[in-house]
Amino acid sequence: MKTRIHTLFILAMLILVSVYPAHAQKQASMPRMGVLAGGSPNPNLDVFIRELRELGNIEGQNLDVEYRFAEGKTDRLPELAMELVRLKVDAIFAAGPPAIFALKQATKTIPIVFFSTSDPIGSGFVASLAHPGGNFTGMSALASDLWPKRLEILKEVSPSSQGWQWFGIKAIPA
């Protein structure tokens, strides 16, 4: 889990670093990152901030972070997403499918790094995991495109089994 979170933080920072130089001549301030989540602040956010710090990105010194939390009221997410767009943040970290859906409606240009979605392709966030396209990138919790390979391995491990079933829930807009 820590490796996956660490990879996501590096990805978010790479996006910030690639976006910031393009705006450096017209911006006198430090890069700004938005964070949008449907819930409340949680330990994963603390890990995120700690990893940013370890990478040399210190909130308030060389990085501004704008936080928006819906506190479980997902109907507020579109409004909060638009706030981040109006603030002209350089990139947005989105936690969970409802936040991702809200951002998909709010912007087509600001880079979005998502986390906590099981099927980003089936949910319509990205075209593919290899080539997400658009302004979205991130990590898939279940990587549903790997299930055929996983089933193939299960058949090799247990060839006498008669059948396998897997139940999943696609993310749907709130």
mmCIF file of C-alpha atoms in Angstrom:
data_model
loop_
_atom_site.group_PDB
_atom_site.id
_atom_site.type_symbol
_atom_site.label_atom_id
_atom_site.label_comp_id
_atom_site.label_asym_id
_atom_site.label_seq_id
_atom_site.Cartn_x
_atom_site.Cartn_y
_atom_site.Cartn_z
ATOM 1 C CA MET A 1 0.000 0.000 0.000
ATOM 2 C CA LYS A 2 2.794 2.422 0.925
ATOM 3 C CA THR A 3 4.550 1.700 -2.394
ATOM 4 C CA ARG A 4 1.343 2.452 -4.304
ATOM 5 C CA ILE A 5 0.778 5.698 -2.397
ATOM 6 C CA HIS A 6 4.434 6.669 -2.834
ATOM 7 C CA THR A 7 4.159 6.050 -6.595
ATOM 8 C CA LEU A 8 1.034 8.187 -6.756
ATOM 9 C CA PHE A 9 2.764 11.041 -4.932
ATOM 10 C CA ILE A 10 5.687 10.922 -7.327
ATOM 11 C CA LEU A 11 3.233 10.977 -10.239
ATOM 12 C CA ALA A 12 1.434 13.997 -8.776
ATOM 13 C CA MET A 13 4.697 15.821 -8.282
ATOM 14 C CA LEU A 14 5.889 15.045 -11.804
ATOM 15 C CA ILE A 15 2.702 16.607 -13.108
ATOM 16 C CA LEU A 16 3.225 19.674 -10.920
ATOM 17 C CA VAL A 17 6.844 20.002 -12.024
ATOM 18 C CA SER A 18 5.903 19.701 -15.702
ATOM 19 C CA VAL A 19 3.037 22.185 -15.377
ATOM 20 C CA TYR A 20 4.862 24.797 -13.305
ATOM 21 C CA PRO A 21 7.677 25.715 -15.749
ATOM 22 C CA ALA A 22 5.098 26.421 -18.452
ATOM 23 C CA HIS A 23 3.538 29.047 -16.194
ATOM 24 C CA ALA A 24 6.713 30.230 -14.463
ATOM 25 C CA GLN A 25 7.145 33.359 -16.574
ATOM 26 C CA LYS A 26 3.640 34.608 -15.935
ATOM 27 C CA GLN A 27 3.382 33.404 -12.322
ATOM 28 C CA ALA A 28 5.385 34.952 -9.552
ATOM 29 C CA SER A 29 3.964 32.612 -6.909
ATOM 30 C CA MET A 30 4.783 29.013 -6.047
ATOM 31 C CA PRO A 31 2.901 26.096 -7.637
ATOM 32 C CA ARG A 32 -0.571 25.416 -6.263
ATOM 33 C CA MET A 33 -2.097 22.002 -5.928
ATOM 34 C CA GLY A 34 -5.730 21.306 -5.172
ATOM 35 C CA VAL A 35 -7.025 18.378 -3.141
ATOM 36 C CA LEU A 36 -10.661 17.316 -3.564
ATOM 37 C CA ALA A 37 -12.309 14.566 -1.533
ATOM 38 C CA GLY A 38 -15.862 13.559 -0.760
ATOM 39 C CA GLY A 39 -15.097 12.790 2.863
ATOM 40 C CA SER A 40 -13.075 14.411 5.627
ATOM 41 C CA PRO A 41 -9.306 14.686 6.048
ATOM 42 C CA ASN A 42 -7.889 11.235 6.829
ATOM 43 C CA PRO A 43 -4.564 9.470 7.486
ATOM 44 C CA ASN A 44 -3.966 8.941 3.747
ATOM 45 C CA LEU A 45 -3.850 12.703 3.331
ATOM 46 C CA ASP A 46 -1.250 12.921 6.105
ATOM 47 C CA VAL A 47 0.843 10.333 4.254
ATOM 48 C CA PHE A 48 0.429 12.336 1.041
ATOM 49 C CA ILE A 49 1.678 15.552 2.680
ATOM 50 C CA ARG A 50 4.542 13.707 4.389
ATOM 51 C CA GLU A 51 5.642 12.181 1.062
ATOM 52 C CA LEU A 52 5.487 15.584 -0.615
ATOM 53 C CA ARG A 53 7.712 16.948 2.143
ATOM 54 C CA GLU A 54 10.180 14.066 1.711
ATOM 55 C CA LEU A 55 10.364 14.942 -1.991
ATOM 56 C CA GLY A 56 11.257 18.518 -1.063
ATOM 57 C CA ASN A 57 7.802 20.043 -1.583
ATOM 58 C CA ILE A 58 6.956 21.797 1.646
ATOM 59 C CA GLU A 59 3.502 23.235 2.031
ATOM 60 C CA GLY A 60 3.715 26.976 2.626
ATOM 61 C CA GLN A 61 7.375 27.220 1.610
ATOM 62 C CA ASN A 62 7.543 26.085 -2.022
ATOM 63 C CA LEU A 63 4.062 24.632 -2.540
ATOM 64 C CA ASP A 64 0.560 25.952 -1.887
ATOM 65 C CA VAL A 65 -2.136 23.351 -1.279
ATOM 66 C CA GLU A 66 -5.835 24.186 -1.511
ATOM 67 C CA TYR A 67 -7.986 21.618 0.311
ATOM 68 C CA ARG A 68 -11.670 21.044 -0.372
ATOM 69 C CA PHE A 69 -13.604 18.379 1.548
ATOM 70 C CA ALA A 70 -17.297 17.610 1.050
ATOM 71 C CA GLU A 71 -17.527 16.025 4.543
ATOM 72 C CA GLY A 72 -19.732 13.234 3.144
ATOM 73 C CA LYS A 73 -22.074 15.635 1.327
ATOM 74 C CA THR A 74 -21.272 14.540 -2.229
ATOM 75 C CA ASP A 75 -23.803 17.006 -3.674
ATOM 76 C CA ARG A 76 -21.255 19.720 -2.717
ATOM 77 C CA LEU A 77 -18.472 18.218 -4.859
ATOM 78 C CA PRO A 78 -19.338 20.048 -8.124
ATOM 79 C CA GLU A 79 -19.242 23.389 -6.288
ATOM 80 C CA LEU A 80 -15.954 22.515 -4.569
ATOM 81 C CA ALA A 81 -14.448 21.332 -7.863
ATOM 82 C CA MET A 82 -15.383 24.639 -9.500
ATOM 83 C CA GLU A 83 -13.766 26.524 -6.592
ATOM 84 C CA LEU A 84 -10.468 24.762 -7.321
ATOM 85 C CA VAL A 85 -10.813 25.544 -11.037
ATOM 86 C CA ARG A 86 -11.475 29.232 -10.291
ATOM 87 C CA LEU A 87 -8.386 29.291 -8.062
ATOM 88 C CA LYS A 88 -6.379 28.202 -11.126
ATOM 89 C CA VAL A 89 -4.479 25.483 -9.291
ATOM 90 C CA ASP A 90 -1.740 23.784 -11.302
ATOM 91 C CA ALA A 91 -2.948 20.229 -10.617
ATOM 92 C CA ILE A 92 -5.616 18.516 -8.516
ATOM 93 C CA PHE A 93 -5.387 15.345 -6.446
ATOM 94 C CA ALA A 94 -8.812 13.656 -6.402
ATOM 95 C CA ALA A 95 -9.777 11.019 -3.842
ATOM 96 C CA GLY A 96 -12.649 8.742 -4.790
ATOM 97 C CA PRO A 97 -15.017 8.392 -7.742
ATOM 98 C CA PRO A 98 -17.501 11.124 -6.720
ATOM 99 C CA ALA A 99 -14.676 13.702 -6.590
ATOM 100 C CA ILE A 100 -13.305 12.447 -9.901
ATOM 101 C CA PHE A 101 -16.727 12.762 -11.575
ATOM 102 C CA ALA A 102 -17.099 16.318 -10.260
ATOM 103 C CA LEU A 103 -13.681 17.286 -11.628
ATOM 104 C CA LYS A 104 -14.389 15.649 -14.982
ATOM 105 C CA GLN A 105 -17.323 18.039 -15.340
ATOM 106 C CA ALA A 106 -15.436 21.059 -14.004
ATOM 107 C CA THR A 107 -12.258 21.066 -16.124
ATOM 108 C CA LYS A 108 -10.749 19.630 -19.268
ATOM 109 C CA THR A 109 -7.379 21.355 -18.845
ATOM 110 C CA ILE A 110 -6.102 21.160 -15.260
ATOM 111 C CA PRO A 111 -4.177 17.903 -14.685
ATOM 112 C CA ILE A 112 -6.066 15.568 -12.345
ATOM 113 C CA VAL A 113 -4.340 12.780 -10.426
ATOM 114 C CA PHE A 114 -6.855 10.322 -9.003
ATOM 115 C CA PHE A 115 -6.732 7.670 -6.339
ATOM 116 C CA SER A 116 -9.301 5.252 -4.922
ATOM 117 C CA THR A 117 -11.160 4.130 -7.989
ATOM 118 C CA SER A 118 -11.502 0.509 -8.974
ATOM 119 C CA ASP A 119 -12.248 0.869 -12.680
ATOM 120 C CA PRO A 120 -11.098 4.162 -14.214
ATOM 121 C CA ILE A 121 -11.676 2.841 -17.750
ATOM 122 C CA GLY A 122 -15.179 1.478 -17.146
ATOM 123 C CA SER A 123 -16.081 4.619 -15.201
ATOM 124 C CA GLY A 124 -15.059 6.769 -18.167
ATOM 125 C CA PHE A 125 -12.232 8.641 -16.433
ATOM 126 C CA VAL A 126 -9.492 7.451 -18.818
ATOM 127 C CA ALA A 127 -9.264 5.790 -22.235
ATOM 128 C CA SER A 128 -6.809 3.110 -21.027
ATOM 129 C CA LEU A 129 -4.334 2.569 -18.205
ATOM 130 C CA ALA A 130 -1.387 2.691 -20.594
ATOM 131 C CA HIS A 131 -2.592 5.862 -22.371
ATOM 132 C CA PRO A 132 -5.136 7.657 -20.184
ATOM 133 C CA GLY A 133 -5.570 10.635 -22.527
ATOM 134 C CA GLY A 134 -7.166 13.923 -21.550
ATOM 135 C CA ASN A 135 -6.193 15.552 -18.287
ATOM 136 C CA PHE A 136 -6.642 12.523 -15.983
ATOM 137 C CA THR A 137 -4.110 10.036 -14.682
ATOM 138 C CA GLY A 138 -3.774 7.964 -11.553
ATOM 139 C CA MET A 139 -3.922 4.505 -10.107
ATOM 140 C CA SER A 140 -6.519 1.805 -10.348
ATOM 141 C CA ALA A 141 -7.294 -0.005 -7.118
ATOM 142 C CA LEU A 142 -8.280 -3.248 -8.798
ATOM 143 C CA ALA A 143 -6.871 -2.869 -12.327
ATOM 144 C CA SER A 144 -9.880 -4.613 -13.870
ATOM 145 C CA ASP A 145 -8.045 -5.073 -17.161
ATOM 146 C CA LEU A 146 -5.814 -7.578 -15.330
ATOM 147 C CA TRP A 147 -8.676 -9.886 -14.300
ATOM 148 C CA PRO A 148 -8.410 -12.162 -17.366
ATOM 149 C CA LYS A 149 -4.749 -12.787 -16.500
ATOM 150 C CA ARG A 150 -5.589 -13.305 -12.830
ATOM 151 C CA LEU A 151 -8.241 -15.877 -13.769
ATOM 152 C CA GLU A 152 -5.742 -17.613 -16.044
ATOM 153 C CA ILE A 153 -3.319 -17.901 -13.110
ATOM 154 C CA LEU A 154 -6.118 -19.207 -10.842
ATOM 155 C CA LYS A 155 -6.916 -21.908 -13.399
ATOM 156 C CA GLU A 156 -3.249 -22.936 -13.459
ATOM 157 C CA VAL A 157 -3.078 -23.051 -9.664
ATOM 158 C CA SER A 158 -6.376 -24.918 -9.271
ATOM 159 C CA PRO A 159 -7.166 -26.740 -12.551
ATOM 160 C CA SER A 160 -9.822 -28.959 -10.940
ATOM 161 C CA SER A 161 -12.085 -26.025 -10.031
ATOM 162 C CA GLN A 162 -15.326 -25.920 -11.983
ATOM 163 C CA GLY A 163 -15.810 -22.165 -12.131
ATOM 164 C CA TRP A 164 -14.931 -18.787 -10.744
ATOM 165 C CA GLN A 165 -17.077 -15.818 -9.962
ATOM 166 C CA TRP A 166 -16.137 -12.245 -9.180
ATOM 167 C CA PHE A 167 -18.505 -9.479 -8.208
ATOM 168 C CA GLY A 168 -17.567 -5.842 -8.570
ATOM 169 C CA ILE A 169 -19.274 -2.503 -8.422
ATOM 170 C CA LYS A 170 -18.508 0.170 -10.974
ATOM 171 C CA ALA A 171 -18.259 3.713 -9.770
ATOM 172 C CA ILE A 172 -21.378 5.705 -10.548
ATOM 173 C CA PRO A 173 -21.920 9.447 -10.304
ATOM 174 C CA ALA A 174 -23.281 10.632 -6.988
#
